Each structure stands twice: as structure tokens, then as C-alpha cells.
Coordinates of C-alpha atoms and ligand atoms in Angstrom, one line a residue:
M1012 CA 11.9 41.7 10.7
M1013 CA 11.5 38.0 11.1
K1014 CA 13.1 35.6 13.5
L1015 CA 14.8 32.2 13.4
N1016 CA 18.0 30.7 14.6
P1017 CA 19.7 30.2 11.2
R1018 CA 22.6 28.1 12.7
M1019 CA 20.1 25.4 13.8
F1020 CA 19.1 25.0 10.2
N1021 CA 22.6 25.2 8.8
I1022 CA 21.7 28.5 7.0
S1023 CA 24.7 30.7 6.2
S1024 CA 24.5 34.4 6.6
K1025 CA 27.4 35.1 4.2
K1026 CA 25.3 35.6 1.0
P1027 CA 21.7 35.7 -0.1
I1028 CA 20.1 32.3 -0.3
P1029 CA 17.6 31.5 -3.2
V1030 CA 14.1 30.8 -2.0
D1031 CA 14.2 27.1 -2.9
E1032 CA 17.5 26.5 -1.0
F1033 CA 16.2 28.3 2.0
I1034 CA 12.9 26.3 2.1
E1035 CA 14.8 23.1 1.6
K1036 CA 16.7 23.7 4.8
I1037 CA 13.7 24.5 6.9
L1038 CA 11.8 21.5 5.6
Y1039 CA 14.5 18.9 5.5
E1040 CA 17.5 19.8 7.7
P1041 CA 18.2 16.6 9.6
K1042 CA 16.5 16.4 13.1
V1043 CA 15.1 20.0 13.0
G1044 CA 13.5 20.4 9.6
Y1045 CA 9.7 20.2 9.4
Y1046 CA 9.6 16.8 7.6
S1047 CA 12.6 15.5 9.5
S1048 CA 11.1 15.9 12.9
R1049 CA 7.4 15.2 13.0
N1050 CA 4.3 13.4 11.5
P1051 CA 2.5 16.3 9.9
F1052 CA -0.5 14.3 8.6
G1053 CA -4.1 13.9 9.8
K1054 CA -6.5 15.8 12.0
N1055 CA -4.0 16.2 14.8
G1056 CA -1.2 17.2 12.5
D1057 CA -0.9 20.2 10.2
F1058 CA -2.7 19.1 7.1
V1059 CA -4.7 16.2 5.7
T1060 CA -4.1 14.6 2.3
S1061 CA -6.4 12.4 0.2
P1062 CA -5.0 9.1 1.4
T1063 CA -5.2 10.2 5.0
I1064 CA -8.8 11.5 4.5
S1065 CA -10.2 8.4 2.9
N1066 CA -9.2 4.8 2.0
L1067 CA -11.5 5.1 -1.0
F1068 CA -9.0 7.4 -2.7
S1069 CA -6.2 4.9 -2.3
E1070 CA -8.4 2.0 -3.5
I1071 CA -9.2 4.0 -6.6
I1072 CA -5.5 4.5 -7.3
A1073 CA -5.0 0.7 -6.8
I1074 CA -7.8 0.0 -9.3
W1075 CA -6.2 2.5 -11.8
L1076 CA -2.9 0.7 -11.4
I1077 CA -4.5 -2.7 -12.1
S1078 CA -6.3 -1.2 -15.1
F1079 CA -2.9 0.1 -16.5
W1080 CA -1.2 -3.2 -15.9
E1081 CA -4.1 -4.8 -17.9
K1082 CA -3.7 -2.2 -20.6
M1083 CA 0.0 -3.2 -20.8
E1084 CA -1.1 -6.8 -21.5
R1085 CA -0.4 -8.1 -18.0
P1086 CA 3.4 -8.1 -17.8
K1087 CA 4.9 -10.8 -15.6
R1088 CA 7.0 -8.3 -13.9
F1089 CA 5.8 -4.8 -13.1
N1090 CA 7.2 -2.0 -10.8
F1091 CA 5.2 0.5 -8.8
I1092 CA 7.1 3.3 -7.1
E1093 CA 5.3 5.6 -4.7
L1094 CA 7.0 9.0 -4.5
G1095 CA 6.9 10.7 -1.1
P1096 CA 4.5 8.2 0.6
G1097 CA 3.9 10.4 3.7
D1098 CA 2.6 8.2 6.5
G1099 CA 2.2 5.1 4.2
S1100 CA -1.6 5.2 4.1
L1101 CA -1.8 4.7 0.3
T1102 CA 0.6 1.8 0.1
K1103 CA -1.2 0.0 3.0
V1104 CA -4.5 0.1 1.2
L1105 CA -2.8 -0.8 -2.1
L1106 CA -1.4 -4.0 -0.6
N1107 CA -4.8 -5.0 0.8
T1108 CA -6.5 -4.4 -2.6
L1109 CA -3.9 -6.3 -4.5
K1110 CA -4.4 -9.4 -2.4
K1111 CA -7.7 -9.8 -4.2
F1112 CA -5.9 -9.9 -7.6
P1113 CA -3.4 -12.7 -7.4
E1114 CA -1.9 -12.4 -10.9
I1115 CA -0.8 -8.7 -10.5
N1116 CA 0.0 -9.3 -6.9
K1117 CA 2.6 -11.9 -8.0
A1118 CA 3.9 -9.6 -10.8
I1119 CA 4.3 -6.4 -8.9
R1120 CA 7.3 -5.0 -7.1
I1121 CA 6.5 -2.1 -4.8
Y1122 CA 9.1 0.6 -3.9
L1123 CA 8.8 3.6 -1.7
Y1124 CA 10.9 6.7 -2.5
E1125 CA 11.1 8.9 0.6
R1126 CA 13.8 11.3 1.8
S1127 CA 12.7 11.9 5.4
E1128 CA 14.3 9.4 7.8
Y1129 CA 11.6 10.2 10.3
L1130 CA 8.8 9.4 7.8
I1131 CA 10.6 6.2 6.6
R1132 CA 10.4 5.0 10.2
L1133 CA 6.7 5.8 10.4
Q1134 CA 6.0 4.2 7.0
K1135 CA 7.8 1.0 8.1
K1136 CA 5.7 0.9 11.3
N1137 CA 2.4 1.5 9.5
I1138 CA 3.0 -0.8 6.5
D1139 CA 4.9 -3.7 8.1
N1140 CA 5.4 -5.8 4.9
K1141 CA 8.7 -7.5 4.1
N1142 CA 8.2 -7.3 0.3
I1143 CA 8.3 -3.5 0.2
K1144 CA 11.6 -1.9 -0.6
W1145 CA 12.6 1.7 0.4
I1146 CA 14.9 3.3 -2.2
N1147 CA 16.7 6.5 -2.7
N1148 CA 17.4 6.0 -6.4
Y1149 CA 15.9 3.8 -9.2
N1150 CA 19.1 1.9 -10.2
S1151 CA 17.9 -1.4 -8.8
I1152 CA 14.8 -1.4 -11.1
K1153 CA 16.0 -3.1 -14.2
D1154 CA 13.2 -5.0 -15.8
G1155 CA 9.4 -4.7 -16.4
P1156 CA 7.4 -1.5 -17.0
V1157 CA 7.4 1.2 -14.3
I1158 CA 4.6 3.2 -12.8
F1159 CA 5.5 6.1 -10.6
F1160 CA 2.8 7.7 -8.4
G1161 CA 2.9 10.8 -6.3
N1162 CA 0.1 12.5 -4.4
E1163 CA 1.2 15.9 -3.2
F1164 CA 4.8 15.0 -4.0
F1165 CA 5.6 17.7 -6.5
D1166 CA 4.1 20.5 -4.4
A1167 CA 6.4 19.6 -1.6
M1168 CA 9.4 20.4 -3.6
P1169 CA 10.7 23.9 -3.0
I1170 CA 10.5 26.2 -6.1
K1171 CA 12.6 29.1 -7.3
Q1172 CA 11.1 32.6 -7.8
F1173 CA 12.1 35.3 -10.3
T1174 CA 11.0 38.7 -11.4
Y1175 CA 12.0 41.2 -14.1
K1176 CA 13.4 44.6 -13.1
N1177 CA 14.6 46.9 -15.9
N1178 CA 14.3 44.0 -18.3
K1179 CA 16.7 41.9 -16.2
L1180 CA 15.7 38.6 -14.7
L1181 CA 16.4 38.6 -10.9
E1182 CA 16.1 35.8 -8.5
K1183 CA 14.3 36.2 -5.2
C1184 CA 16.5 35.3 -2.2
Y1185 CA 16.6 35.6 1.5
S1186 CA 19.4 37.2 3.3
V1187 CA 20.0 36.5 6.9
K1188 CA 21.4 39.3 9.0
N1189 CA 22.3 39.9 12.6
K1190 CA 22.0 36.1 13.1
F1191 CA 18.3 36.2 13.6
S1192 CA 16.6 38.4 11.0
I1193 CA 15.6 37.5 7.4
N1194 CA 15.0 39.9 4.6
E1195 CA 13.8 39.4 1.0
T1196 CA 16.3 40.5 -1.7
F1197 CA 16.6 40.1 -5.5
V1198 CA 19.9 39.1 -7.2
E1199 CA 21.1 38.7 -10.8
C1200 CA 20.8 35.3 -12.3
E1201 CA 23.4 33.2 -14.1
N1202 CA 23.1 33.1 -17.9
N1203 CA 22.4 29.3 -18.1
E1204 CA 19.6 29.7 -15.6
I1205 CA 18.1 32.5 -17.7
A1206 CA 18.4 30.4 -20.9
K1207 CA 16.6 27.4 -19.3
I1208 CA 13.7 29.5 -18.0
K1209 CA 13.4 31.3 -21.4
S1210 CA 13.2 27.9 -23.2
F1211 CA 9.7 27.2 -21.7
K1212 CA 6.7 28.5 -23.7
T1213 CA 4.6 28.3 -20.6
L1214 CA 6.8 30.9 -18.8
K1215 CA 6.8 33.5 -21.6
N1216 CA 5.4 36.9 -20.9
L1217 CA 5.3 36.5 -17.2
K1218 CA 6.5 39.2 -14.8
F1219 CA 6.7 36.9 -11.8
I1220 CA 8.1 33.4 -12.6
E1221 CA 8.0 30.3 -10.4
Y1222 CA 10.3 27.5 -11.6
P1223 CA 10.5 24.1 -10.0
K1224 CA 14.2 23.4 -10.5
K1225 CA 14.3 20.8 -7.7
G1226 CA 11.1 19.1 -8.9
F1227 CA 12.5 18.9 -12.4
L1228 CA 15.8 17.4 -11.0
E1229 CA 13.7 14.7 -9.3
L1230 CA 11.8 14.0 -12.5
N1231 CA 14.9 13.5 -14.7
P1232 CA 15.9 10.0 -13.5
I1233 CA 12.2 9.1 -13.4
M1234 CA 11.6 10.1 -17.0
K1235 CA 14.8 8.2 -18.0
K1236 CA 13.6 5.0 -16.3
I1237 CA 10.2 5.3 -18.1
S1238 CA 12.0 5.8 -21.4
E1239 CA 14.1 2.7 -20.8
L1240 CA 11.4 0.4 -19.5
T1241 CA 8.1 2.0 -20.7
G1242 CA 5.3 2.9 -18.3
G1243 CA 4.5 6.3 -16.8
I1244 CA 4.1 8.8 -14.0
L1245 CA 0.8 9.7 -12.4
L1246 CA 0.9 12.9 -10.4
I1247 CA -1.9 14.4 -8.3
D1248 CA -1.5 17.8 -6.8
Y1249 CA -2.9 21.2 -5.8
G1250 CA -2.2 23.3 -8.9
Y1251 CA -3.3 25.4 -11.9
L1252 CA -3.3 25.4 -15.7
N1253 CA -3.0 29.1 -16.5
S1254 CA 0.1 30.8 -15.1
K1255 CA -0.6 32.8 -11.9
N1256 CA 2.1 35.5 -12.4
S1257 CA 2.3 35.8 -8.7
N1258 CA 3.6 34.1 -5.5
T1259 CA 1.9 30.7 -4.9
I1260 CA 4.1 29.6 -1.9
Q1261 CA 1.9 29.0 1.1
A1262 CA 2.5 27.9 4.7
V1263 CA 0.2 25.7 6.7
M1264 CA 0.2 25.0 10.5
N1265 CA -2.4 23.1 12.5
N1266 CA -4.7 22.8 9.4
K1267 CA -4.7 26.6 8.8
K1268 CA -3.0 28.8 6.3
I1269 CA -0.6 31.3 7.9
S1270 CA 1.1 34.4 6.6
I1271 CA 4.8 34.5 5.5
S1272 CA 5.8 36.4 8.7
E1273 CA 4.1 33.8 10.9
M1274 CA 5.9 31.2 8.9
F1275 CA 9.3 32.7 9.7
N1276 CA 8.4 32.9 13.3
N1277 CA 7.6 29.2 13.4
I1278 CA 10.3 27.7 11.3
G1279 CA 10.5 23.9 11.5
K1280 CA 6.9 23.7 12.7
V1281 CA 5.3 24.8 9.5
D1282 CA 4.7 23.0 6.1
I1283 CA 5.6 25.1 3.1
T1284 CA 4.3 24.2 -0.4
S1285 CA 3.5 25.9 -3.7
L1286 CA 0.9 25.4 -6.3
V1287 CA 2.0 23.2 -9.2
N1288 CA 2.0 24.7 -12.7
F1289 CA 0.5 21.7 -14.6
S1290 CA 1.0 23.3 -18.0
L1291 CA 4.7 23.7 -17.3
L1292 CA 4.9 20.1 -16.0
K1293 CA 3.2 18.9 -19.3
E1294 CA 5.7 21.0 -21.3
Y1295 CA 8.6 19.4 -19.4
F1296 CA 7.2 15.9 -20.0
S1297 CA 6.9 16.6 -23.7
K1298 CA 10.5 18.0 -23.9
N1299 CA 11.6 14.6 -22.5
N1300 CA 9.5 12.6 -24.9
L1301 CA 6.8 11.5 -22.5
K1302 CA 3.2 11.8 -23.8
V1303 CA 0.4 13.5 -21.9
K1304 CA -3.1 13.1 -23.2
R1305 CA -4.8 15.7 -21.0
I1306 CA -4.8 17.1 -17.5
V1307 CA -8.0 16.5 -15.6
F1308 CA -9.6 17.6 -12.3
Q1309 CA -9.3 15.2 -9.4
R1310 CA -13.1 15.0 -9.4
F1311 CA -13.2 13.9 -13.1
F1312 CA -10.5 11.3 -12.5
L1313 CA -12.1 9.7 -9.4
E1314 CA -15.6 9.7 -11.0
R1315 CA -14.4 8.1 -14.2
M1316 CA -12.6 5.5 -12.0
G1317 CA -15.9 4.6 -10.4
I1318 CA -15.6 6.2 -6.9
F1319 CA -19.4 6.5 -6.5
E1320 CA -20.0 2.9 -7.6
R1321 CA -17.4 1.7 -5.1
A1322 CA -18.9 3.9 -2.3
K1323 CA -22.4 2.4 -3.0
I1324 CA -21.0 -1.1 -2.5
L1325 CA -19.3 -0.2 0.7
E1326 CA -22.4 1.7 2.0
K1327 CA -24.4 -1.6 2.2
K1328 CA -22.4 -2.8 5.2
M1329 CA -22.1 0.6 6.9
S1330 CA -23.8 2.1 10.0
S1331 CA -25.5 5.4 9.5
E1332 CA -22.6 7.1 11.4
Q1333 CA -20.1 5.5 8.9
K1334 CA -22.3 6.5 5.9
K1335 CA -22.3 10.1 7.2
Y1336 CA -18.5 10.1 7.5
M1337 CA -18.1 8.6 4.0
T1338 CA -20.3 11.3 2.5
E1339 CA -18.3 14.0 4.3
T1340 CA -15.0 12.6 3.0
L1341 CA -16.3 12.2 -0.5
N1342 CA -17.4 15.9 -0.5
R1343 CA -13.8 16.8 0.5
L1344 CA -12.3 14.8 -2.3
L1345 CA -14.8 15.8 -5.0
G1346 CA -16.2 19.2 -4.0
E1347 CA -15.8 21.9 -6.6
K1348 CA -14.4 24.3 -4.0
Q1349 CA -12.5 21.6 -2.2
M1350 CA -10.1 19.1 -3.7
G1351 CA -12.3 18.1 -6.6
K1352 CA -11.3 21.1 -8.8
L1353 CA -8.3 22.5 -7.0
F1354 CA -6.4 19.3 -7.5
K1355 CA -5.4 18.1 -10.9
V1356 CA -4.2 14.8 -12.3
I1357 CA -1.5 14.4 -15.0
F1358 CA -0.2 11.1 -16.5
G1359 CA 3.1 11.3 -18.5
F1360 CA 3.7 8.1 -20.3
K1361 CA 5.7 6.1 -22.8
Y1362 CA 3.5 3.3 -24.3
K1363 CA 2.1 2.4 -27.7
K1364 CA -1.5 2.9 -26.5
N1365 CA -2.9 6.1 -25.3
K1366 CA -6.3 5.5 -23.9
F1367 CA -6.2 5.0 -20.1
L1368 CA -9.0 4.8 -17.5
G1369 CA -9.6 8.1 -15.6
F1370 CA -8.8 10.4 -18.5
D1371 CA -11.4 9.7 -21.2
Ligands
SAM1453 C1 2.9 16.6 1.3 S1 3.6 15.1 1.7 C2 2.5 13.9 0.8 C3 2.5 12.6 1.5 C4 1.6 11.5 0.8 N1 1.9 11.3 -0.6 C5 0.1 11.8 1.0 O1 -0.5 12.2 0.0 O2 -0.4 11.7 2.2 C6 5.1 15.0 0.7 C7 5.9 13.8 0.8 O3 7.0 13.8 -0.1 C8 8.2 13.5 0.6 N2 9.2 14.2 -0.2 C9 9.3 15.5 -0.4 N3 10.4 15.8 -1.2 C10 11.0 14.6 -1.4 C11 12.1 14.2 -2.2 N4 12.9 15.1 -2.9 N5 12.4 12.9 -2.3 C12 11.6 12.0 -1.7 N6 10.5 12.3 -0.9 C13 10.2 13.6 -0.8 C14 7.9 14.1 2.0 O4 8.8 13.7 3.0 C15 6.5 13.5 2.2 O5 6.5 12.2 2.5

């Protein structure tokens, strides 16, 4: 038996609620949802992300962006959209890096796409730059190629879960009873949902299926924009290539993983994510006419982009304390058992060339 006050989160007790709808409420319900009420990032928050661990990571993304702009023959107008910018750390470093490259600095328009009002306020405070625009759709972007970037954006989008019982596909839901208790239950799915899931090769022969319906809905207007204007989407996330066939939803509080029952006892104070199925993402990009050359480990990408060379340059002006700190952060970003292998990088694109830095 788990406890929460469903009314606070606008959760109805009339019928079972699919997993993704339930998580959506507890993460984003205005004022009380996890992302609507706090700054979760950093050592004093609940988790750290690559841009909050190290400026080097953000610098490398800036260099990758510049290299892509060059590959596209230096268009006079060029759009960069950061998806889910968190506390704004990456864009802050990006702006500083671009100052050293006047031609792209003049061409680029930077947009931040963020749904949490709380985090928008934090980003505005941290970035403090009049040229940045916060957007909640992409309609105002009308000319010049587009590059979308998201670090740990896709894994923050609640997923659906399904399983087969007696050859029938059933969706995992939560039912809220007696006002305060939550129970897991499985309900029959609608035919169009079943047809959609069955259309993915990556999901064939699985007994337990995770399907990022909300994530795909977010991708639809992005892929449309890329098709219209050319460009691509670079996503970095904690994820896998071979289907897990089991639950990958996880909850984190105070930089520690916690169990599902602890999660229910701390609703609104816990981050909930799931691992990204990169093969499924690739299949979705392909279905929508975006090319993907390959999916690589974060370590591979950052190394190819010259993270060690950049670290050596920075080291020259560092104290021994600073050097020690940089080595520790590099180990976190690149370590095999840390983010180096657990995190993957995918680039879905529409452009006539297909050789890009970081992937070859
Ligand atoms: C795990 S955080 C990552 C933050 C940042 N990219 C980083 O690496 O530090 C996820 C971010 O995506 C935002 N987000 C999640 N779902 C979103 C959506 N549907 N639309 C816009 N932003 C969203 C969250 O509010 C948060 O800023």
C-alpha cells in the first residue's frame, strides 16, 4: 500500500491511470510537481547531469555545433534549440564559446524549449542574455537550418508500459483507491495503440514493452521542422541498444536511486526517469525520413570531439586542486561504468552530407 494525496496532484480516482499519465502529473503538475517546484540539479539537488558536472562537456557540444555549421557551408542564418535546458548551464557555456567565433555568433539564433515555469525562471536568472528566446513551439522558426539538442531530455519524458497476458496486450496503470493508496493494475488497450506498437520491428517478440508515446509526440514537430529547413537533432541520454524486456523506470532522490514504494511515499520530491531505447528511437527517426548514421557511446563522441586535447590546454593554467577536480569530472563523463558507456549519442538528420564529427 503506497501513500500520496492524489487531489494535490490532480489525480482522479475514477479509473486506472496509465503509467505515463500518472508520472506526468507527479513531475509536472503546476506548483507541486517535481520539476514545477524545485531545482533538482547539482550536488545539493537530486542528481547531476553532464553540463552541471563539467563546462568541458558543454564546450564540446558548442564545438560540435560549430563543426556542423561549417559542414553546412556556414549558412548566414542558423537556429539552435536546446530541449529541456535544466538550469541553463549548457547554453551559458555555449554563449561564451560562440563569442570567440564571430561569424557563427552573428548567424545563430538560440531558442530554449522548456515546460517548467520554475526552471524557466532559473534559466533566465543564470543565463541573463537578451538574445535568447524561450519558446513552447517551433512556429516562429522559419528560415535557416535547425539544430535541436537535448541532454537527458528524452529520458525525462514519461513512458507507457505494456505486457502480454493470454496473448492480449495490456497496459500497466495505477489505480488510486481510498484517496491515498495506489495499486498497480493492467487494462486492455485500444486497437490503434496496439497497431502502433506492433508496427515497430524493435518491439517485436518482447513480453514487457516500454513505449515513449509522449517522447514521440514531442519529436513529431521537431522532425517536421528538420524536414522543412534541413539540419538535425542530437540527443544524449542514459539508454540501451538491445531491448531490456523489463521495467527501466527509476526514481532518484538526493543523488541516490530509491525503490518504487519509496518513490510513492515521496511524490513531488523524487525525479522519475526511464532508460531510452536508442534502437527504437533510430527506427522512429527512419520512419520519419531522418537519417541516422550510427549510435555511439558518450565516451566515443567526446573523445572524437577532442575532449582530452581541450583538457590538456586548460590544464596549463590550473592549480593542482583544479587539475584533480577536472580529472575526477572527466572520469565521470568518460568512465566505462559511469556515463562514458551508459550514455549514448544519436544524431537524426536531413542533409546531403553524412559525415559528421563525433561519429566517425
Ligand atoms: C533531466 S533534465 C535535463 C536538464 C539539462 N538538459 C541537463 O542536462 O542538465 C530534463 C529537462 O527537460 C525538461 N522537460 C521535460 N519534459 C519536457 C517537455 N515535454 N517539454 C519541454 N521541456 C521538458 C525538464 O523540465 C528539464 O529541464
